[in-house]
Coordinates of C-alpha atoms in Angstrom, one line a residue:
Chain B
M1 CA 0.0 0.0 0.0
T2 CA 1.5 3.3 -1.1
A3 CA 1.6 6.4 0.9
D4 CA -0.5 8.0 -1.9
S5 CA -3.3 5.6 -1.5
I6 CA -3.3 5.9 2.2
G7 CA -3.5 9.7 1.8
T8 CA -6.4 9.3 -0.6
R9 CA -8.2 7.0 1.8
W10 CA -7.7 9.3 4.7
L11 CA -9.1 12.1 2.6
N12 CA -12.0 10.0 1.6
R13 CA -12.8 9.0 5.1
S14 CA -12.4 12.2 7.0
A15 CA -12.4 15.3 4.9
L16 CA -14.5 14.6 1.9
R17 CA -17.0 12.4 3.5
T18 CA -17.7 14.6 6.4
W19 CA -17.8 17.5 4.1
R20 CA -20.2 16.1 1.6
V21 CA -23.2 15.6 3.7
P22 CA -23.3 18.9 5.5
H23 CA -22.3 20.5 2.2
G24 CA -25.7 19.4 0.8
R25 CA -27.5 20.6 3.8
V26 CA -25.8 23.9 3.8
M27 CA -26.9 24.5 0.3
V28 CA -30.4 23.6 1.1
V29 CA -30.5 25.9 4.1
L30 CA -28.9 28.8 2.1
A31 CA -31.3 28.2 -0.7
G32 CA -34.2 28.2 1.7
L33 CA -33.1 31.4 3.4
F34 CA -32.5 33.2 0.1
L35 CA -36.0 32.2 -1.1
L36 CA -37.5 33.4 2.2
L37 CA -35.8 36.7 1.7
V38 CA -37.2 37.1 -1.8
I39 CA -40.7 36.0 -0.6
G40 CA -40.3 38.7 2.1
W41 CA -39.5 41.3 -0.5
A42 CA -42.6 40.2 -2.5
A43 CA -44.9 40.2 0.6
F44 CA -43.7 43.4 2.3
P45 CA -41.5 45.4 0.0
G46 CA -41.9 48.5 2.3
L47 CA -40.2 46.7 5.1
F48 CA -37.0 46.2 3.2
T49 CA -36.6 49.6 1.6
G50 CA -37.6 53.1 2.6
G51 CA -37.8 54.3 -1.0
N52 CA -40.3 54.4 -3.7
P53 CA -39.1 52.3 -6.7
T54 CA -40.2 54.8 -9.2
A55 CA -38.8 57.9 -7.4
V56 CA -36.3 59.5 -9.7
N57 CA -33.4 61.6 -8.3
P58 CA -31.8 63.7 -11.1
L59 CA -29.0 64.6 -8.7
A60 CA -28.0 60.9 -8.2
T61 CA -28.0 59.2 -11.6
L62 CA -25.7 56.3 -12.3
R63 CA -24.2 56.2 -8.8
A64 CA -22.0 53.2 -8.2
P65 CA -23.0 50.7 -5.4
L66 CA -22.4 51.7 -1.8
Q67 CA -22.2 55.4 -2.5
G68 CA -25.4 56.3 -0.7
Y69 CA -27.3 53.6 -2.5
L70 CA -26.7 49.9 -1.7
L71 CA -26.7 48.6 -5.2
G72 CA -26.3 52.0 -7.0
T73 CA -28.7 53.9 -9.1
D74 CA -29.8 53.7 -12.7
Q75 CA -29.8 56.4 -15.4
Y76 CA -32.8 58.2 -13.8
G77 CA -31.4 58.1 -10.3
R78 CA -33.7 55.3 -9.1
S79 CA -32.3 52.9 -6.5
V80 CA -31.5 49.5 -8.1
Y81 CA -32.0 47.8 -4.8
T82 CA -35.5 49.3 -4.4
E83 CA -36.4 48.3 -7.9
L84 CA -35.2 44.7 -7.3
V85 CA -37.2 44.5 -4.1
Y86 CA -40.4 45.8 -5.7
G87 CA -39.8 43.6 -8.7
A88 CA -40.0 40.5 -6.6
R89 CA -43.8 40.4 -6.3
P90 CA -44.5 40.3 -10.1
A91 CA -41.6 37.9 -10.6
L92 CA -42.9 35.4 -8.0
E93 CA -46.5 35.9 -9.2
V94 CA -45.5 34.9 -12.7
G95 CA -43.4 32.0 -11.4
L96 CA -46.1 30.6 -9.2
L97 CA -49.3 31.3 -11.1
S98 CA -47.9 30.2 -14.5
T99 CA -46.6 27.0 -12.9
L100 CA -50.0 26.5 -11.4
I101 CA -51.7 27.0 -14.7
G102 CA -49.3 24.9 -16.7
G103 CA -49.0 22.2 -14.0
V104 CA -52.7 21.7 -13.7
I105 CA -53.5 21.8 -17.4
G106 CA -50.5 19.8 -18.4
S107 CA -50.9 17.2 -15.6
A108 CA -54.6 16.8 -16.4
I109 CA -53.8 16.1 -20.0
G110 CA -51.0 13.8 -19.2
V111 CA -52.7 11.8 -16.4
V112 CA -56.0 11.4 -18.2
G113 CA -54.3 10.5 -21.5
G114 CA -52.0 8.1 -19.9
Y115 CA -54.7 6.4 -17.8
L116 CA -57.3 6.2 -20.6
G117 CA -54.9 5.5 -23.4
G118 CA -56.4 4.8 -26.8
W119 CA -56.8 7.2 -29.7
V120 CA -57.4 10.3 -27.6
D121 CA -54.1 9.7 -25.9
M122 CA -52.4 9.2 -29.2
L123 CA -53.8 12.4 -30.7
V124 CA -53.1 14.6 -27.7
M125 CA -49.6 13.3 -27.2
R126 CA -48.6 13.9 -30.8
L127 CA -49.8 17.5 -30.4
I128 CA -47.7 17.7 -27.2
D129 CA -44.7 16.3 -29.1
I130 CA -45.0 19.1 -31.7
L131 CA -45.1 21.7 -28.9
L132 CA -42.2 20.0 -27.1
A133 CA -40.1 20.5 -30.2
L134 CA -40.2 24.2 -29.5
P135 CA -38.2 25.6 -26.5
G136 CA -40.4 26.9 -23.7
L137 CA -39.2 30.5 -24.2
F138 CA -40.2 30.4 -27.9
L139 CA -43.6 29.0 -27.1
A140 CA -44.2 31.7 -24.5
L141 CA -43.1 34.3 -27.0
I142 CA -45.6 33.1 -29.6
F143 CA -48.5 33.4 -27.2
I144 CA -47.4 36.7 -25.6
A145 CA -47.0 38.3 -29.0
A146 CA -50.6 37.4 -29.8
L147 CA -52.0 38.7 -26.5
P148 CA -52.4 42.3 -25.1
P149 CA -49.4 43.1 -23.0
T150 CA -50.6 42.6 -19.4
L151 CA -49.2 40.7 -16.5
E152 CA -52.2 38.3 -16.6
N153 CA -51.4 37.5 -20.2
E154 CA -47.7 37.0 -19.5
I155 CA -48.7 34.5 -16.8
L156 CA -51.0 32.8 -19.2
A157 CA -48.4 32.6 -22.0
I158 CA -45.7 31.2 -19.7
G159 CA -48.2 28.8 -18.1
I160 CA -49.2 27.5 -21.5
S161 CA -45.5 27.1 -22.4
A162 CA -45.1 24.7 -19.4
V163 CA -48.1 22.5 -20.4
P164 CA -46.2 20.1 -22.8
G165 CA -43.5 19.4 -20.3
F166 CA -46.0 18.5 -17.5
A167 CA -48.1 16.5 -19.9
R168 CA -45.3 14.4 -21.0
V169 CA -43.9 13.6 -17.6
M170 CA -47.3 13.0 -16.0
R171 CA -48.4 10.8 -18.8
G172 CA -45.5 8.5 -18.2
Q173 CA -46.3 8.6 -14.5
A174 CA -49.9 7.7 -15.1
L175 CA -48.9 4.8 -17.5
Q176 CA -46.7 3.5 -14.7
V177 CA -49.4 3.8 -12.0
R178 CA -52.1 2.4 -14.3
S179 CA -50.1 -0.9 -14.5
R180 CA -49.8 -1.2 -10.8
L181 CA -51.6 -4.0 -9.1
F182 CA -53.9 -1.9 -6.9
V183 CA -55.5 -0.5 -10.0
A184 CA -56.3 -4.0 -11.2
A185 CA -57.4 -4.9 -7.7
A186 CA -59.8 -1.9 -7.7
T187 CA -61.0 -2.8 -11.2
V188 CA -61.9 -6.4 -10.3
V189 CA -64.2 -5.3 -7.5
G190 CA -66.0 -3.1 -9.9
V191 CA -64.8 0.3 -8.9
R192 CA -65.6 2.8 -11.7
R193 CA -62.8 4.0 -13.9
R194 CA -63.6 7.6 -13.0
V195 CA -63.2 6.8 -9.3
I196 CA -60.0 4.8 -9.9
L197 CA -58.6 7.8 -11.8
W198 CA -59.4 10.3 -9.0
R199 CA -58.9 8.2 -5.9
H200 CA -55.9 6.1 -7.0
V201 CA -54.1 7.3 -10.1
V202 CA -54.1 11.0 -9.4
P203 CA -52.8 10.8 -5.8
N204 CA -50.1 8.4 -6.8
C205 CA -48.9 10.8 -9.5
A206 CA -48.8 13.8 -7.2
A207 CA -45.2 13.5 -5.9
P208 CA -43.5 13.9 -9.3
A209 CA -46.0 16.7 -10.2
I210 CA -45.0 18.6 -7.1
V211 CA -41.3 18.2 -7.7
L212 CA -41.7 19.2 -11.4
G213 CA -43.8 22.2 -10.3
T214 CA -41.1 23.4 -7.9
L215 CA -38.4 23.2 -10.5
N216 CA -40.7 24.8 -13.1
I217 CA -41.1 28.0 -10.9
G218 CA -37.4 28.8 -11.6
T219 CA -37.8 28.2 -15.3
A220 CA -40.9 30.4 -15.4
I221 CA -39.1 33.2 -13.7
V222 CA -36.3 33.0 -16.2
I223 CA -38.7 33.0 -19.1
A224 CA -40.5 36.0 -17.7
A225 CA -37.2 37.9 -17.3
S226 CA -36.2 36.9 -20.9
L227 CA -39.6 38.1 -22.3
N228 CA -39.3 41.4 -20.4
F229 CA -35.7 41.8 -21.5
L230 CA -37.0 41.5 -25.1
G231 CA -39.6 44.2 -24.3
L232 CA -42.5 41.8 -24.3
G233 CA -44.8 41.3 -21.4
P234 CA -46.6 43.9 -19.3
S235 CA -45.9 47.3 -20.7
A236 CA -46.5 49.9 -18.1
G237 CA -46.6 50.1 -14.3
V238 CA -45.1 46.7 -13.6
L239 CA -41.5 46.5 -12.5
S240 CA -39.6 43.6 -13.9
W241 CA -36.2 42.3 -13.4
G242 CA -35.9 41.5 -17.1
G243 CA -36.9 45.0 -17.9
L244 CA -34.2 46.3 -15.6
I245 CA -31.5 44.2 -17.2
S246 CA -32.6 45.5 -20.5
S247 CA -32.6 49.2 -19.4
G248 CA -29.1 48.9 -18.1
Q249 CA -27.9 47.2 -21.3
G250 CA -26.7 50.5 -22.8
Y251 CA -24.6 51.4 -19.8
I252 CA -23.0 48.0 -19.2
D253 CA -19.5 49.0 -20.1
H254 CA -19.2 51.7 -17.3
D255 CA -22.2 51.4 -15.1
W256 CA -22.3 47.6 -14.8
W257 CA -24.5 47.4 -11.7
I258 CA -27.8 48.3 -13.4
S259 CA -27.9 45.0 -15.4
T260 CA -25.7 42.9 -13.3
F261 CA -27.6 42.9 -10.0
P262 CA -31.0 41.9 -11.5
G263 CA -29.2 39.2 -13.6
L264 CA -27.5 37.9 -10.5
L265 CA -30.7 37.9 -8.6
V266 CA -32.6 35.9 -11.2
T267 CA -29.6 33.4 -11.4
L268 CA -29.5 33.0 -7.6
L269 CA -33.2 32.6 -7.4
V270 CA -33.3 29.9 -10.0
I271 CA -30.4 28.0 -8.4
A272 CA -32.2 28.3 -5.0
V273 CA -35.4 26.9 -6.4
S274 CA -33.7 24.0 -8.2
V275 CA -31.6 23.1 -5.0
L276 CA -34.9 22.9 -3.1
G277 CA -36.6 21.1 -5.9
D278 CA -33.9 18.5 -6.0
R279 CA -34.1 18.1 -2.2
L280 CA -37.8 17.7 -2.5
R281 CA -37.4 15.0 -5.2
D282 CA -35.1 13.1 -2.9
A283 CA -37.6 13.3 -0.2
M284 CA -40.7 12.4 -2.2
E285 CA -39.3 10.0 -4.7
P286 CA -36.9 7.8 -2.9
S287 CA -36.7 5.5 -5.9
S288 CA -35.2 8.0 -8.2
A289 CA -32.8 9.5 -5.7
Chain C
M1 CA -74.8 -30.5 -16.9
P2 CA -73.4 -27.1 -17.8
D3 CA -76.5 -25.5 -16.2
E4 CA -75.3 -26.5 -12.7
Q5 CA -71.9 -24.9 -13.2
L6 CA -71.3 -21.5 -11.8
L7 CA -68.4 -20.8 -14.1
S8 CA -67.9 -22.4 -17.5
V9 CA -64.8 -21.6 -19.4
R10 CA -64.7 -23.0 -23.0
D11 CA -61.8 -22.9 -25.4
L12 CA -60.2 -20.0 -23.7
R13 CA -57.3 -18.8 -25.9
I14 CA -55.0 -16.0 -25.0
S15 CA -52.4 -14.9 -27.5
Y16 CA -49.8 -12.2 -27.5
R17 CA -48.8 -10.3 -30.5
T18 CA -45.0 -10.0 -30.8
G19 CA -42.8 -8.5 -33.5
T20 CA -42.6 -11.7 -35.4
G21 CA -46.1 -13.1 -34.9
E22 CA -48.6 -14.4 -32.4
A23 CA -47.7 -16.5 -29.4
D24 CA -50.3 -18.6 -27.7
L25 CA -50.0 -18.2 -24.0
V26 CA -53.2 -20.1 -23.2
R27 CA -54.5 -22.7 -25.7
A28 CA -58.1 -23.8 -25.6
A29 CA -58.5 -24.1 -21.9
S30 CA -61.9 -25.5 -20.8
F31 CA -63.1 -26.1 -17.3
D32 CA -66.0 -25.5 -15.0
V33 CA -66.4 -24.5 -11.4
A34 CA -69.5 -25.6 -9.5
P35 CA -71.2 -23.6 -6.8
G36 CA -69.4 -24.1 -3.5
E37 CA -66.4 -25.9 -5.1
I38 CA -62.8 -25.2 -4.7
V39 CA -60.9 -25.8 -7.9
C40 CA -57.2 -25.6 -7.9
L41 CA -55.3 -24.6 -11.0
V42 CA -51.8 -25.8 -10.7
G43 CA -48.7 -25.7 -12.8
E44 CA -45.2 -24.2 -12.9
S45 CA -44.5 -20.6 -13.3
G46 CA -45.1 -19.5 -16.9
S47 CA -47.8 -22.1 -17.6
G48 CA -50.6 -19.6 -18.0
K49 CA -52.4 -19.9 -14.7
T50 CA -52.5 -16.3 -13.8
L51 CA -53.5 -15.2 -17.3
T52 CA -56.4 -17.6 -17.2
G53 CA -57.6 -16.1 -13.9
R54 CA -57.3 -12.6 -15.2
A55 CA -59.0 -13.4 -18.4
I56 CA -62.1 -14.6 -16.5
L57 CA -62.5 -11.1 -15.1
G58 CA -61.8 -9.3 -18.4
L59 CA -58.6 -7.8 -17.1
L60 CA -56.6 -8.5 -20.3
H61 CA -58.6 -6.7 -22.9
H62 CA -57.0 -3.3 -22.2
N63 CA -53.7 -4.6 -23.4
D64 CA -53.6 -4.0 -27.1
R65 CA -51.2 -6.8 -27.8
M66 CA -53.2 -9.4 -26.0
R67 CA -56.1 -11.2 -27.7
V68 CA -58.6 -13.3 -25.8
S69 CA -61.1 -15.6 -27.4
G70 CA -63.3 -18.4 -26.3
S71 CA -66.2 -18.3 -23.9
V72 CA -66.4 -17.5 -20.2
V73 CA -70.0 -18.1 -18.9
F74 CA -70.8 -17.1 -15.4
G75 CA -74.2 -17.9 -13.9
G76 CA -75.5 -18.4 -17.4
R77 CA -74.1 -15.1 -18.7
E78 CA -71.5 -14.8 -21.4
L79 CA -68.7 -12.5 -20.2
T80 CA -66.2 -12.5 -23.0
G81 CA -66.6 -9.5 -25.3
L82 CA -68.6 -7.6 -22.8
P83 CA -67.7 -3.9 -22.5
D84 CA -66.3 -2.6 -19.2
R85 CA -69.6 -1.0 -18.4
S86 CA -71.3 -4.4 -18.3
L87 CA -68.4 -6.2 -16.7
R88 CA -68.6 -3.8 -13.8
T89 CA -71.9 -5.4 -12.8
V90 CA -70.1 -8.7 -12.6
R91 CA -66.9 -7.7 -11.0
G92 CA -67.0 -7.6 -7.2
S93 CA -70.6 -8.6 -6.9
Q94 CA -70.3 -11.9 -8.7
I95 CA -66.7 -12.6 -9.3
A96 CA -63.9 -11.1 -7.2
M97 CA -60.2 -11.7 -7.1
I98 CA -57.3 -11.6 -4.7
F99 CA -53.7 -11.4 -5.7
Q100 CA -50.3 -12.9 -5.1
D101 CA -48.7 -9.7 -3.8
P102 CA -51.2 -8.5 -1.1
V103 CA -49.2 -5.3 -0.4
A104 CA -49.1 -4.2 -4.0
A105 CA -52.8 -4.9 -4.4
L106 CA -53.6 -2.1 -2.0
D107 CA -53.1 1.6 -2.9
P108 CA -50.2 2.9 -0.7
V109 CA -51.7 6.4 -0.4
V110 CA -55.3 5.5 0.6
R111 CA -56.3 4.3 4.0
V112 CA -57.3 0.7 4.3
G113 CA -60.8 1.4 5.4
E114 CA -61.5 3.7 2.5
Q115 CA -60.3 1.0 0.1
V116 CA -62.8 -1.4 1.6
A117 CA -65.5 1.2 1.6
E118 CA -64.9 1.8 -2.1
A119 CA -65.6 -1.9 -2.9
M120 CA -68.8 -1.6 -0.8
A121 CA -69.9 1.7 -2.2
R122 CA -70.1 0.3 -5.7
R123 CA -73.2 -1.6 -4.8
G124 CA -74.9 1.8 -5.0
R125 CA -76.7 1.8 -1.7
R126 CA -76.8 5.2 0.1
R127 CA -76.0 4.8 3.7
G128 CA -74.9 6.9 6.6
R129 CA -71.2 7.3 7.2
S130 CA -71.2 5.6 10.6
R131 CA -73.2 2.7 9.3
V132 CA -70.7 2.2 6.5
S133 CA -67.8 2.3 8.9
G134 CA -69.6 -0.2 11.1
E135 CA -70.1 -2.5 8.1
I136 CA -66.4 -2.2 7.2
A137 CA -65.4 -3.0 10.7
D138 CA -67.7 -6.1 10.7
L139 CA -66.2 -7.2 7.4
L140 CA -62.7 -6.8 8.7
R141 CA -63.5 -8.7 11.8
R142 CA -65.0 -11.4 9.6
V143 CA -61.7 -11.9 7.9
G144 CA -59.9 -12.2 11.2
I145 CA -58.6 -8.7 11.7
T146 CA -58.4 -7.7 15.3
D147 CA -59.0 -4.1 16.2
P148 CA -60.6 -3.2 12.9
E149 CA -61.4 0.3 14.0
L150 CA -57.7 1.0 14.3
R151 CA -56.7 -0.9 11.1
M152 CA -59.2 1.0 9.0
R153 CA -57.4 4.2 9.7
Q154 CA -54.0 2.8 8.8
F155 CA -52.2 2.8 5.5
P156 CA -51.0 -0.4 3.8
H157 CA -47.4 0.1 4.8
E158 CA -48.4 0.2 8.5
I159 CA -49.7 -3.4 8.5
S160 CA -48.2 -6.8 7.8
G161 CA -48.4 -8.7 4.6
G162 CA -50.7 -11.3 6.0
M163 CA -53.0 -8.6 7.2
C164 CA -52.9 -6.9 3.8
Q165 CA -54.1 -10.2 2.3
R166 CA -56.9 -10.4 4.8
I167 CA -57.8 -6.8 3.8
G168 CA -57.7 -8.0 0.2
I169 CA -60.1 -10.8 1.0
A170 CA -62.3 -8.3 2.8
I171 CA -62.3 -6.1 -0.3
A172 CA -63.1 -9.1 -2.5
L173 CA -66.0 -10.1 -0.2
A174 CA -67.4 -6.6 0.0
G175 CA -69.6 -7.2 -3.0
D176 CA -70.7 -10.7 -1.8
P177 CA -69.5 -12.5 -4.9
G178 CA -70.3 -16.1 -5.8
L179 CA -66.8 -16.9 -7.1
L180 CA -63.4 -15.9 -5.8
V181 CA -60.4 -16.1 -8.1
A182 CA -57.5 -16.4 -5.8
D183 CA -54.2 -15.9 -7.7
E184 CA -51.5 -17.5 -5.5
P185 CA -52.9 -15.8 -2.4
T186 CA -50.4 -17.3 0.0
T187 CA -47.2 -17.3 -2.0
A188 CA -45.9 -14.1 -0.6
L189 CA -46.8 -15.0 3.0
D190 CA -44.9 -17.0 5.5
V191 CA -46.0 -20.5 6.4
T192 CA -48.0 -19.9 9.5
I193 CA -49.9 -17.0 7.9
Q194 CA -50.4 -19.1 4.8
A195 CA -52.3 -21.7 6.8
Q196 CA -54.5 -19.0 8.4
V197 CA -55.4 -17.4 5.1
L198 CA -56.1 -20.8 3.6
D199 CA -58.3 -21.7 6.6
L200 CA -60.1 -18.5 6.2
I201 CA -60.8 -19.2 2.5
A202 CA -62.0 -22.7 3.4
E203 CA -64.2 -21.3 6.1
L204 CA -65.8 -18.7 3.8
R205 CA -66.6 -21.5 1.3
R206 CA -68.3 -23.5 4.1
E207 CA -70.3 -20.5 5.4
R208 CA -71.2 -18.7 2.2
G209 CA -71.0 -21.4 -0.4
L210 CA -68.3 -19.4 -2.0
S211 CA -66.7 -21.0 -5.1
V212 CA -63.0 -20.6 -5.3
L213 CA -60.7 -20.9 -8.3
L214 CA -57.4 -21.2 -6.5
I215 CA -54.4 -20.6 -8.6
T216 CA -51.2 -22.0 -7.1
H217 CA -47.9 -23.7 -7.8
D218 CA -47.8 -25.2 -4.4
M219 CA -49.0 -28.8 -4.4
G220 CA -49.3 -28.7 -0.7
V221 CA -51.8 -25.9 -0.9
A222 CA -53.7 -27.7 -3.6
A223 CA -53.8 -31.0 -1.6
R224 CA -55.1 -29.1 1.4
M225 CA -57.8 -27.1 -0.4
A226 CA -58.9 -28.6 -3.6
D227 CA -62.1 -30.5 -4.5
R228 CA -60.8 -30.7 -8.0
I229 CA -57.5 -30.1 -9.7
L230 CA -56.7 -28.6 -13.0
V231 CA -53.1 -29.1 -14.2
M232 CA -51.9 -26.6 -16.6
Y233 CA -48.8 -26.9 -18.7
A234 CA -47.5 -24.5 -21.4
G235 CA -51.0 -23.0 -21.7
S236 CA -53.0 -26.2 -21.9
I237 CA -54.9 -28.0 -19.3
V238 CA -53.3 -31.4 -19.4
E239 CA -55.2 -33.1 -16.6
E240 CA -58.4 -32.5 -14.8
A241 CA -59.3 -34.7 -11.9
P242 CA -61.0 -34.9 -8.5
A243 CA -58.4 -34.1 -5.9
A244 CA -58.8 -37.4 -4.2
D245 CA -58.0 -39.3 -7.5
F246 CA -55.3 -36.9 -8.5
F247 CA -53.1 -37.2 -5.5
V248 CA -53.5 -41.0 -5.5
H249 CA -52.9 -41.7 -9.1
A250 CA -52.2 -38.7 -11.3
A251 CA -52.7 -39.8 -14.9
H252 CA -50.5 -37.3 -16.6
P253 CA -46.7 -37.6 -16.2
Y254 CA -46.5 -33.9 -15.6
G255 CA -49.1 -34.0 -12.8
L256 CA -47.4 -36.9 -11.2
G257 CA -44.0 -35.1 -11.6
L258 CA -45.5 -32.1 -9.7
I259 CA -46.7 -34.3 -6.9
R260 CA -43.3 -36.2 -6.7
A261 CA -41.4 -32.9 -6.5
V262 CA -43.0 -32.1 -3.1
P263 CA -41.0 -33.3 -0.1
R264 CA -43.0 -35.7 2.1
I265 CA -42.4 -36.8 5.6
D266 CA -45.3 -39.1 5.9
I267 CA -44.2 -41.7 3.4
D268 CA -40.8 -43.4 3.0
R269 CA -39.4 -42.5 -0.4
P270 CA -35.8 -43.5 -1.1
G271 CA -33.3 -41.4 -3.0
R272 CA -33.3 -37.8 -3.9
L273 CA -36.3 -35.6 -4.2
S274 CA -37.3 -35.8 -7.8
A275 CA -37.4 -32.7 -9.9
I276 CA -38.8 -32.5 -13.4
P277 CA -35.8 -31.8 -15.6
G278 CA -35.9 -28.7 -17.8
A279 CA -38.3 -25.8 -17.8
V280 CA -41.6 -24.8 -19.2
P281 CA -41.0 -23.9 -22.9
E282 CA -41.6 -20.4 -24.0
A283 CA -44.8 -19.8 -25.8
R284 CA -43.0 -19.1 -29.0
N285 CA -40.9 -22.2 -28.9
R286 CA -43.6 -24.7 -28.1
P287 CA -42.4 -28.2 -29.0
P288 CA -44.5 -30.0 -31.6
G289 CA -46.8 -32.7 -30.5
C290 CA -47.3 -32.9 -26.7
A291 CA -45.7 -29.8 -25.3
F292 CA -44.4 -31.8 -22.3
H293 CA -42.6 -34.5 -24.3
P294 CA -39.1 -33.1 -24.1
R295 CA -39.2 -33.3 -20.4
C296 CA -41.3 -36.5 -20.1
P297 CA -39.7 -39.7 -18.8
V298 CA -42.2 -42.0 -20.5
R299 CA -42.5 -40.3 -23.9
L300 CA -43.1 -42.3 -27.1
D301 CA -42.1 -41.3 -30.6
L302 CA -45.7 -40.5 -31.1
C303 CA -45.6 -37.8 -28.4
A304 CA -43.3 -35.6 -30.5
E305 CA -45.6 -35.8 -33.5
E306 CA -49.2 -35.7 -32.4
E307 CA -50.7 -33.6 -29.7
P308 CA -52.8 -35.9 -27.5
A309 CA -56.5 -35.2 -27.3
P310 CA -58.1 -35.0 -23.8
L311 CA -59.3 -38.5 -22.9
R312 CA -61.8 -39.3 -20.1
L313 CA -60.6 -42.1 -17.8
G314 CA -62.9 -42.6 -14.9
G315 CA -63.3 -39.2 -13.3
Q316 CA -60.1 -37.9 -14.8
L317 CA -59.7 -36.0 -18.1
V318 CA -56.2 -36.4 -19.4
A319 CA -54.3 -35.2 -22.4
C320 CA -51.6 -37.8 -22.7
H321 CA -50.8 -40.6 -25.1
R322 CA -49.8 -42.8 -22.1
A323 CA -52.6 -41.9 -19.8
A324 CA -54.0 -45.4 -19.8
D325 CA -50.6 -46.9 -19.1
M326 CA -50.1 -44.4 -16.3
L327 CA -53.3 -45.3 -14.6
T328 CA -52.8 -49.1 -14.8
G329 CA -49.6 -48.5 -13.0
R330 CA -47.4 -50.1 -15.6
L331 CA -45.2 -47.1 -15.8
S332 CA -42.9 -45.9 -13.2
L333 CA -41.4 -42.5 -13.4
W334 CA -38.5 -40.6 -11.9
D335 CA -38.4 -42.4 -8.6
S336 CA -37.3 -45.6 -10.5
E337 CA -34.2 -43.9 -11.6
A338 CA -31.1 -44.7 -9.6
P339 CA -30.4 -41.9 -7.1
V340 CA -28.0 -39.5 -8.6
G341 CA -25.0 -39.3 -6.5

């Protein structure tokens, strides 16, 4: 046995192994705290900043961070931090509501199709396949371009763009549950198919739907930011992180903070959501862990 | 006499469509179950027993690749080809089924009591909640579950496998069926629980006149329970006999082989425990002639060429070219071979 391999084994045993477990937990705790902070911003923006997000200060335009303003100011002298805080509510609204819409519609299509099978399932899933060929952002873009620019329509468009993903995964889940013995057992005592679908198939499909939903919130927030960056989405009166990134675009070479902080925020939020989603998957679906 | 039969299966054929063609999993199985009778369907794994049981309840026709033909008549009513809507009036209230894996047969996310209630509710009577829960408790007590009020509120993972099978039986009985199809109901249970569950089934037969089609590969279970034995091999019923006759003089070499493969302590049998060499052929590679001939110790050349037709010999119905010789005792099988050292 060489000294090298002893060294590796020692590392494996003490340092790495003891690091790995709490490492995962630390990430989950950090992600949770970060998410709580953003939820706090969304719920009580007034508690986190004294300012008005739309208040312009012509005397303090393009201030760098920490010079009277935590994250600096934009070209109109508005506090970037205040704008981020007030942008949390629409961002989370879009993330949650669009996921709810997409999750419910997509899961319903997938579960019913997968459970009933037959030609309806074939037809619907081929349509879903066509939609799946388009990236979610592009799909949302098509819908939002066709709708009046309001927050509700943005939620709807992003929600619809999540439908095919949910439908595909939940159909697979329903197919798997359908073939399980308890479904046959309920069938042979004469339980109606409708009852089997509601009482047995749907609850047994719930865990993956919840995990997928959690992960989808992050995706929806990114899509929303991307649409807003492109100038699509709610036109007036709604603060958006994507819009903020876009408005700082022209100043990025000198006044980097206007675009960078909202970009960083979206990135961190998506990471936090996916860390929590993964943890949730481990907890709810022990088989796939 | 078919009028007296509760269940009559005629020429049941189950085939499976594969990439290259159709494979017959069950070939022309015909049998009857009389009211109050326990019929055991025995055979090795892969011989088509479970499929036969499921086909009776119409559980196979959702599978696009499976084709079921023939006739299943229950209480004078033809069941094959009935749509789900009509089958629903039969399932549970006339024929019910219990399964090999009692834990998997219960929904893991629904409380046990609710699953029993579901099987009762389908009878369409409107009753008060407390009366329903009282009825569930009575039913659970009937199948030997102690403290039913507690068990009702538990989930399947909180109770033992044996208790899950009792719940399964309770669910099956909820609709007060005339026939219970029991697919290896004790295979997944340990021996003491096995005996209790078998006793329960025998008791229910005595009390309610329940007919049972008991599917098993365990000859000990068959010997204990059966009025009549059906031996299935490679999708065909090769012997049908009253249990008393079968265990004394099985007329098909396969049936005898199954009996001989069971260890006995009550008779002195020298040498090694005999096993039937080889395995059940795959449905696609079914040997010509008698499907059992490659494994048969008393085969003739004829056996490889011509499939034997079922022949009635006394109370026994046997599909074997040598059945007559078997019954006259002129043939001895595996136990005559020198013990393999």
